[in-house]
Short mmCIF file of C-alpha atoms in Angstrom, two decimals:
data_model
loop_
_atom_site.label_atom_id
_atom_site.label_comp_id
_atom_site.label_asym_id
_atom_site.label_seq_id
_atom_site.Cartn_x
_atom_site.Cartn_y
_atom_site.Cartn_z
CA MET A 1 140.71 154.09 104.97
CA ARG A 2 138.23 153.80 107.66
CA ASN A 3 135.83 156.09 105.65
CA LEU A 4 136.19 153.70 102.64
CA ILE A 5 135.35 150.61 104.68
CA VAL A 6 132.33 152.03 106.33
CA PRO A 7 130.43 152.64 103.01
CA PHE A 8 131.47 149.53 101.59
CA ILE A 9 130.01 147.67 104.71
CA LEU A 10 126.81 149.47 104.30
CA LEU A 11 126.70 148.29 100.43
CA LEU A 12 127.43 144.53 101.20
CA THR A 13 124.55 144.92 103.83
CA LEU A 14 122.23 146.30 101.35
CA VAL A 15 122.96 143.74 98.84
CA PHE A 16 122.39 140.90 100.99
CA SER A 17 119.50 142.63 102.52
CA CYS A 18 117.86 142.90 99.04
CA THR A 19 118.95 139.45 98.07
CA SER A 20 117.49 137.98 101.25
CA ASN A 21 114.23 140.01 100.34
CA ASP A 22 114.19 138.63 96.82
CA MET A 23 114.58 135.13 97.97
CA GLU A 24 111.66 135.35 100.55
CA GLU A 25 109.50 136.82 97.85
CA GLY A 26 110.62 133.96 95.61
CA LEU A 27 109.66 131.52 98.32
CA GLU A 28 106.39 133.21 99.24
CA LYS A 29 105.09 133.32 95.38
CA LYS A 30 105.72 129.45 95.32
CA LYS A 31 103.81 128.96 98.40
CA THR A 32 100.01 127.85 97.44
CA SER A 33 97.51 127.76 100.37
CA TYR A 34 93.82 126.65 100.16
CA ASP A 35 90.70 127.50 101.75
CA VAL A 36 88.51 124.27 102.49
CA TYR A 37 84.47 124.75 103.02
CA VAL A 38 82.51 121.97 104.01
CA ALA A 39 78.67 122.24 104.46
CA GLY A 40 76.82 120.26 106.92
CA ARG A 41 74.74 120.39 109.78
CA GLU A 42 75.45 120.25 113.57
CA ASN A 43 73.01 119.83 116.50
CA ASN A 44 70.14 119.88 113.88
CA LYS A 45 71.40 123.33 112.50
CA ALA A 46 72.54 123.86 108.81
CA CYS A 47 75.92 125.42 108.97
CA PHE A 48 79.46 125.29 107.18
CA TRP A 49 82.99 125.23 107.96
CA LYS A 50 85.78 127.46 106.54
CA ASN A 51 89.13 125.75 107.37
CA THR A 52 87.25 124.00 110.37
CA ILE A 53 85.99 127.10 111.75
CA LYS A 54 82.22 126.99 111.91
CA THR A 55 79.50 129.35 110.86
CA GLU A 56 75.71 128.68 111.21
CA LEU A 57 73.39 129.28 108.59
CA ASN A 58 70.58 131.91 109.33
CA ASN A 59 67.06 130.32 109.58
CA GLY A 60 68.79 126.99 109.08
CA ASP A 61 67.11 124.83 111.82
CA ALA A 62 66.09 121.30 110.90
CA ILE A 63 67.66 121.74 107.22
CA GLY A 64 69.77 119.49 105.77
CA THR A 65 72.49 121.11 103.36
CA LEU A 66 73.31 119.48 100.05
CA ASP A 67 75.93 121.46 97.97
CA ILE A 68 78.42 124.37 98.67
CA ILE A 69 79.89 126.33 96.01
CA VAL A 70 82.50 129.21 96.28
CA GLU A 71 83.00 132.13 93.71
CA ASN A 72 84.66 135.14 94.27
CA ASN A 73 84.59 135.12 97.82
CA ASP A 74 80.73 134.52 97.65
CA ILE A 75 79.60 131.49 99.78
CA TYR A 76 76.34 129.50 98.07
CA ILE A 77 74.72 126.50 100.09
CA THR A 78 71.50 124.64 99.22
CA GLY A 79 69.37 122.83 101.51
CA ILE A 80 66.40 120.89 102.15
CA SER A 81 64.06 120.61 105.26
CA LEU A 82 64.48 117.47 107.39
CA PRO A 83 62.95 115.04 107.46
CA ASN A 84 62.60 115.40 103.67
CA THR A 85 58.78 114.02 103.27
CA THR A 86 58.29 115.81 99.77
CA SER A 87 59.81 115.27 96.38
CA ASN A 88 60.48 119.01 95.61
CA GLY A 89 64.06 118.61 95.84
CA ILE A 90 66.20 121.92 96.54
CA GLU A 91 64.13 123.94 98.90
CA TYR A 92 66.29 126.93 100.01
CA PHE A 93 69.70 128.46 99.18
CA TRP A 94 71.82 130.79 101.06
CA LYS A 95 74.25 133.40 99.30
CA ASN A 96 76.48 134.83 101.93
CA ASN A 97 74.41 133.44 104.82
CA VAL A 98 71.03 135.10 103.65
CA ARG A 99 68.64 132.43 103.11
CA THR A 100 66.25 132.36 100.01
CA ASP A 101 63.20 130.35 99.59
CA VAL A 102 63.82 128.49 95.92
CA LYS A 103 60.18 128.22 95.37
CA GLN A 104 59.67 131.79 95.52
CA TYR A 105 62.92 132.63 93.81
CA LEU A 106 61.43 130.69 90.77
CA ASN A 107 58.06 132.02 90.93
CA ILE A 108 56.83 128.43 91.26
CA PRO A 109 52.95 128.59 91.82
CA ASN A 110 51.73 127.41 95.09
CA ASN A 111 49.69 124.37 94.23
CA ALA A 112 52.07 123.25 91.26
CA GLN A 113 53.88 120.05 91.13
CA TYR A 114 57.79 120.71 90.99
CA SER A 115 61.12 118.98 91.75
CA ILE A 116 64.54 120.98 91.50
CA GLU A 117 67.27 118.94 91.15
CA ARG A 118 70.47 120.82 90.29
CA PHE A 119 72.31 124.16 91.18
CA THR A 120 75.37 125.85 89.90
CA VAL A 121 76.99 129.32 89.92
CA ASN A 122 78.96 130.83 87.16
CA ASN A 123 80.32 134.17 87.23
CA GLY A 124 77.72 135.17 89.81
CA ASN A 125 75.02 133.85 87.80
CA ILE A 126 72.70 131.38 89.62
CA TYR A 127 71.43 128.36 87.69
CA PHE A 128 68.68 125.87 88.65
CA ALA A 129 67.36 122.82 87.00
CA GLY A 130 64.46 120.50 87.34
CA TYR A 131 60.74 120.04 86.45
CA VAL A 132 57.80 122.18 87.23
CA GLU A 133 54.00 121.65 86.62
CA ASN A 134 53.08 123.75 83.35
CA PRO A 135 50.95 126.82 84.83
CA THR A 136 49.30 127.30 81.19
CA THR A 137 48.61 123.78 80.14
CA THR A 138 46.36 123.30 77.36
CA SER A 139 46.45 119.37 77.25
CA THR A 140 47.83 116.39 79.47
CA LEU A 141 50.79 116.39 76.59
CA ASP A 142 52.28 119.27 78.19
CA LYS A 143 51.54 119.02 81.97
CA PHE A 144 55.38 119.30 82.85
CA GLU A 145 58.00 121.38 81.88
CA LEU A 146 61.61 120.38 82.03
CA CYS A 147 63.55 123.68 82.68
CA PHE A 148 66.71 125.48 83.65
CA TRP A 149 66.48 128.87 85.41
CA LYS A 150 69.07 131.52 85.11
CA ASN A 151 69.08 134.23 87.85
CA GLY A 152 65.09 133.20 88.36
CA VAL A 153 64.32 133.28 84.65
CA LYS A 154 62.70 129.93 83.26
CA ASN A 155 64.10 128.32 80.15
CA ILE A 156 61.83 125.60 78.82
CA LEU A 157 63.96 122.48 77.59
CA TYR A 158 60.97 120.19 77.18
CA LYS A 159 57.17 119.46 77.66
CA SER A 160 55.61 116.14 78.33
CA GLN A 161 52.75 114.45 80.26
CA TYR A 162 55.25 112.60 82.35
CA LYS A 163 57.79 113.90 84.81
CA SER A 164 61.25 113.82 83.37
CA ARG A 165 64.50 113.89 85.90
CA VAL A 166 67.63 116.12 85.43
CA GLU A 167 71.01 114.59 86.52
CA GLY A 168 73.50 117.03 85.78
CA LEU A 169 73.97 120.81 85.20
CA ILE A 170 77.07 122.69 84.26
CA ILE A 171 78.11 126.14 82.51
CA ASP A 172 80.59 126.71 79.82
CA GLY A 173 80.95 130.07 78.79
CA THR A 174 77.18 131.24 77.60
CA ASP A 175 76.34 127.38 77.10
CA VAL A 176 74.04 125.70 79.48
CA TYR A 177 74.45 121.68 79.45
CA VAL A 178 71.48 119.76 81.36
CA SER A 179 71.89 116.01 81.44
CA VAL A 180 68.63 114.34 81.87
CA GLN A 181 66.48 111.08 81.91
CA LYS A 182 63.78 112.56 79.54
CA VAL A 183 60.40 110.86 79.58
CA ASP A 184 58.32 111.25 76.40
CA ASN A 185 54.57 111.00 76.01
CA ASN A 186 54.97 107.27 74.57
CA GLN A 187 56.77 106.57 78.25
CA ILE A 188 60.02 106.30 76.57
CA ASN A 189 62.90 106.92 78.76
CA ASP A 190 65.45 108.72 76.52
CA LYS A 191 68.87 109.58 78.27
CA GLY A 192 70.99 112.34 76.77
CA TYR A 193 71.59 116.09 77.50
CA PHE A 194 70.60 119.42 76.49
CA LYS A 195 73.08 122.09 75.03
CA ASN A 196 71.04 125.09 75.66
CA THR A 197 67.81 123.84 73.85
CA ILE A 198 69.21 121.42 71.80
CA PHE A 199 68.82 117.65 72.69
CA THR A 200 71.43 114.84 71.89
CA SER A 201 70.39 111.14 72.94
CA ILE A 202 72.98 108.86 74.34
CA PRO A 203 72.50 105.30 74.51
CA ALA A 204 73.14 104.26 78.00
CA ASP A 205 71.64 102.48 81.07
CA TYR A 206 72.03 105.52 83.24
CA ILE A 207 73.45 108.92 82.87
CA ASN A 208 75.16 111.12 85.47
CA ASN A 209 76.65 114.58 85.95
CA PHE A 210 79.08 116.80 84.12
CA ALA A 211 82.74 117.75 84.88
CA LYS A 212 85.04 120.08 83.22
CA ASN A 213 88.89 120.23 82.88
CA ASN A 214 91.10 121.40 80.49
CA ASN A 215 90.23 118.82 77.69
CA GLY A 216 86.70 120.06 77.60
CA ILE A 217 83.23 119.16 78.97
CA HIS A 218 82.55 115.43 80.08
CA LEU A 219 79.73 113.56 80.92
CA LEU A 220 79.63 110.42 83.31
CA ILE A 221 77.44 107.42 81.74
CA TYR A 222 76.87 103.90 82.74
CA LYS A 223 76.21 101.26 80.23
CA ASN A 224 77.09 97.59 79.87
CA GLN A 225 78.16 97.36 83.57
CA ALA A 226 80.82 100.03 83.54
CA TYR A 227 81.19 103.69 83.56
CA HIS A 228 82.42 105.88 80.62
CA SER A 229 83.35 109.39 80.58
CA LEU A 230 81.92 111.12 77.19
CA ASN A 231 83.90 114.01 76.31
CA LEU A 232 81.54 116.10 74.51
CA ASN A 233 83.93 118.41 72.65
CA SER A 234 85.70 115.35 70.78
CA ASN A 235 82.51 113.05 70.96
CA THR A 236 85.09 110.14 72.45
CA GLN A 237 83.96 107.78 75.21
CA THR A 238 86.72 106.63 77.66
CA ILE A 239 86.11 103.35 79.84
CA ILE A 240 86.35 103.82 83.47
CA GLY A 241 86.03 100.74 85.39
CA ASP A 242 84.04 97.37 85.03
CA PHE A 243 81.44 96.38 87.76
CA VAL A 244 79.59 93.10 88.29
CA LEU A 245 76.60 94.91 89.82
CA PRO A 246 74.82 97.89 88.37
CA ILE A 247 76.69 100.71 90.35
CA MET A 248 74.32 103.16 88.57
CA PHE A 249 74.80 106.39 90.65
CA GLY A 250 78.03 107.80 90.34
CA LYS A 251 79.73 111.28 90.27
CA LEU A 252 82.43 112.64 88.04
CA VAL A 253 84.91 115.07 89.53
CA SER A 254 87.57 117.16 87.70
CA ASP A 255 90.74 118.71 88.85
CA LYS A 256 90.40 121.97 86.92
CA SER A 257 94.38 122.22 86.45
CA THR A 258 94.89 118.88 84.93
CA SER A 259 93.13 116.51 82.27
CA ASP A 260 92.48 114.04 85.29
CA LEU A 261 89.18 112.69 85.87
CA TYR A 262 88.15 111.19 89.27
CA THR A 263 84.84 109.01 89.69
CA THR A 264 83.13 107.90 92.83
CA HIS A 265 80.20 105.40 92.73
CA SER A 266 77.48 104.68 95.59
CA ASN A 267 78.18 102.52 98.76
CA ALA A 268 81.81 102.53 98.00
CA GLY A 269 85.21 103.78 99.80
CA GLU A 270 87.14 103.63 96.51
CA TYR A 271 87.41 105.58 93.34
CA HIS A 272 89.13 105.99 90.06
CA LYS A 273 91.61 108.41 88.78
CA ASN A 274 90.84 108.34 85.18
CA SER A 275 90.55 104.56 84.76
CA THR A 276 92.75 103.44 87.85
CA LEU A 277 91.01 102.24 90.78
CA ILE A 278 92.28 103.96 94.18
CA THR A 279 91.43 102.70 97.45
CA SER A 280 91.02 105.73 99.55
CA SER A 281 92.32 105.64 103.16
CA PHE A 282 90.45 105.08 106.64
CA SER A 283 88.89 101.99 105.76
CA GLN A 284 86.84 101.90 108.93
CA LEU A 285 84.81 104.65 107.22
CA PRO A 286 83.65 102.61 104.10
CA GLU A 287 81.70 105.21 102.04
CA ILE A 288 82.79 108.61 100.36
CA GLN A 289 80.27 111.06 100.62
CA ASN A 290 82.06 113.70 98.35
CA LEU A 291 85.25 114.37 96.55
CA PHE A 292 86.95 117.33 95.46
CA VAL A 293 90.23 117.56 93.81
CA LEU A 294 92.37 120.83 93.03
CA ASP A 295 95.88 121.03 91.89
CA ASN A 296 96.29 117.39 92.51
CA ASN A 297 95.27 117.47 96.15
CA ILE A 298 92.49 114.96 97.12
CA TYR A 299 89.73 116.47 99.38
CA MET A 300 87.27 113.98 100.57
CA ILE A 301 84.51 113.45 103.18
CA LYS A 302 84.33 109.61 104.21
CA TYR A 303 81.55 108.34 106.32
CA LYS A 304 79.87 105.37 107.63
CA PHE A 305 76.28 104.85 109.61
CA ASP A 306 74.67 102.01 111.69
CA SER A 307 73.77 102.69 115.17
CA GLY A 308 75.60 106.27 114.84
CA TYR A 309 77.05 108.35 112.24
CA ASN A 310 80.90 109.26 112.06
CA ALA A 311 82.34 111.08 109.12
CA LYS A 312 86.00 112.75 108.47
CA VAL A 313 87.39 115.49 106.15
CA LEU A 314 90.49 114.03 104.62
CA ILE A 315 93.00 115.98 102.77
CA ASN A 316 95.41 113.82 100.67
CA GLY A 317 94.43 111.19 103.34
CA VAL A 318 95.30 113.06 106.46
CA GLU A 319 92.27 113.76 108.77
CA SER A 320 91.20 117.34 108.76
CA GLN A 321 88.12 117.26 111.02
CA ASP A 322 85.65 114.97 112.17
CA ILE A 323 82.04 114.68 113.06
CA SER A 324 79.74 112.04 114.84
CA SER A 325 76.14 111.83 116.06
CA THR A 326 73.58 109.36 116.86
CA ILE A 327 69.53 109.40 116.20
CA SER A 328 67.98 111.05 118.96
CA SER A 329 64.49 109.49 120.27
CA GLY A 330 61.60 110.28 117.82
CA SER A 331 64.12 111.44 115.02
CA VAL A 332 64.79 109.88 111.78
CA TYR A 333 67.83 111.27 110.77
CA PHE A 334 71.25 112.13 112.26
CA PRO A 335 71.19 115.81 113.66
CA SER A 336 75.02 116.23 112.82
CA THR A 337 76.48 115.51 109.30
CA PHE A 338 79.06 116.39 106.65
CA ASN A 339 77.57 116.70 103.16
CA SER A 340 79.60 118.60 100.55
CA ILE A 341 83.11 119.86 100.13
CA PHE A 342 84.69 122.81 98.15
CA VAL A 343 88.26 124.33 97.99
CA VAL A 344 89.52 127.52 96.87
CA GLU A 345 93.12 128.68 96.11
CA ASN A 346 93.67 131.84 98.33
#
């Protein structure tokens, strides 16, 4: 009998052990964790934080960061010199902490007028968009070229004697979308977007950026004192919110896992989820610097500045990290700030 009991106990132990392991593996599979990246500067040095751990950027003294993008474990950050006394837009970008001069990367002549306004990354390809002075102009009518660059190669969208402005840039498969305020040679300001090299004009007071979700590509426009999201796939517009004042500088953000769209606008601590107005937490920080949404989680930088600067990173309304600074004697900007946020599932 004892010889029968021992194997039976061993079998039960094995069954319970396997069941326990299976349950633990199941629980582990259901757990989702995220890496939160924040670009900014601290003590006048460009840097980024991954899950609150800081990394200083090489050759980042007196440079302000603009955007951070993380793709396939590669970290891209754009920046400008401080104080920013030029209108050249983006001046530097880092890939994995190696700094590149944008003007050299795009082969822009030394004396050319230019402004690089937008940046993105798609499948390891690096895109910029903006305008540049035509190096081979034959008349005043083609003095400036509105362009996008893919891995440093220029693609001309439009030529004019006037400077046009890029507002948004997004890649969808092999298609490049660039939203612009285009100024033609009769000085008519035409708002719309290029899909590759084909321009579509849109009646609007202002035009902003793109966002992509599982319903397609959306473009944020402002008209009749209200924001609208324009679905470029279905050519339908959805009103987002009414505003008494012309709040023209907004940003559209998508949650790639859902059909939800989020809209922030300048000088406000509120945002819209689709067409519903949401009042964010930490009312003592009145403005939203940057917003990122993933799997219905809200990642936000909120800030205020008066005699000093104070900002916090909030995850679903809960403080994750903060930073503060004051302007030192002889300076015109805050030496420590948060600027951009990006989140990836790990």
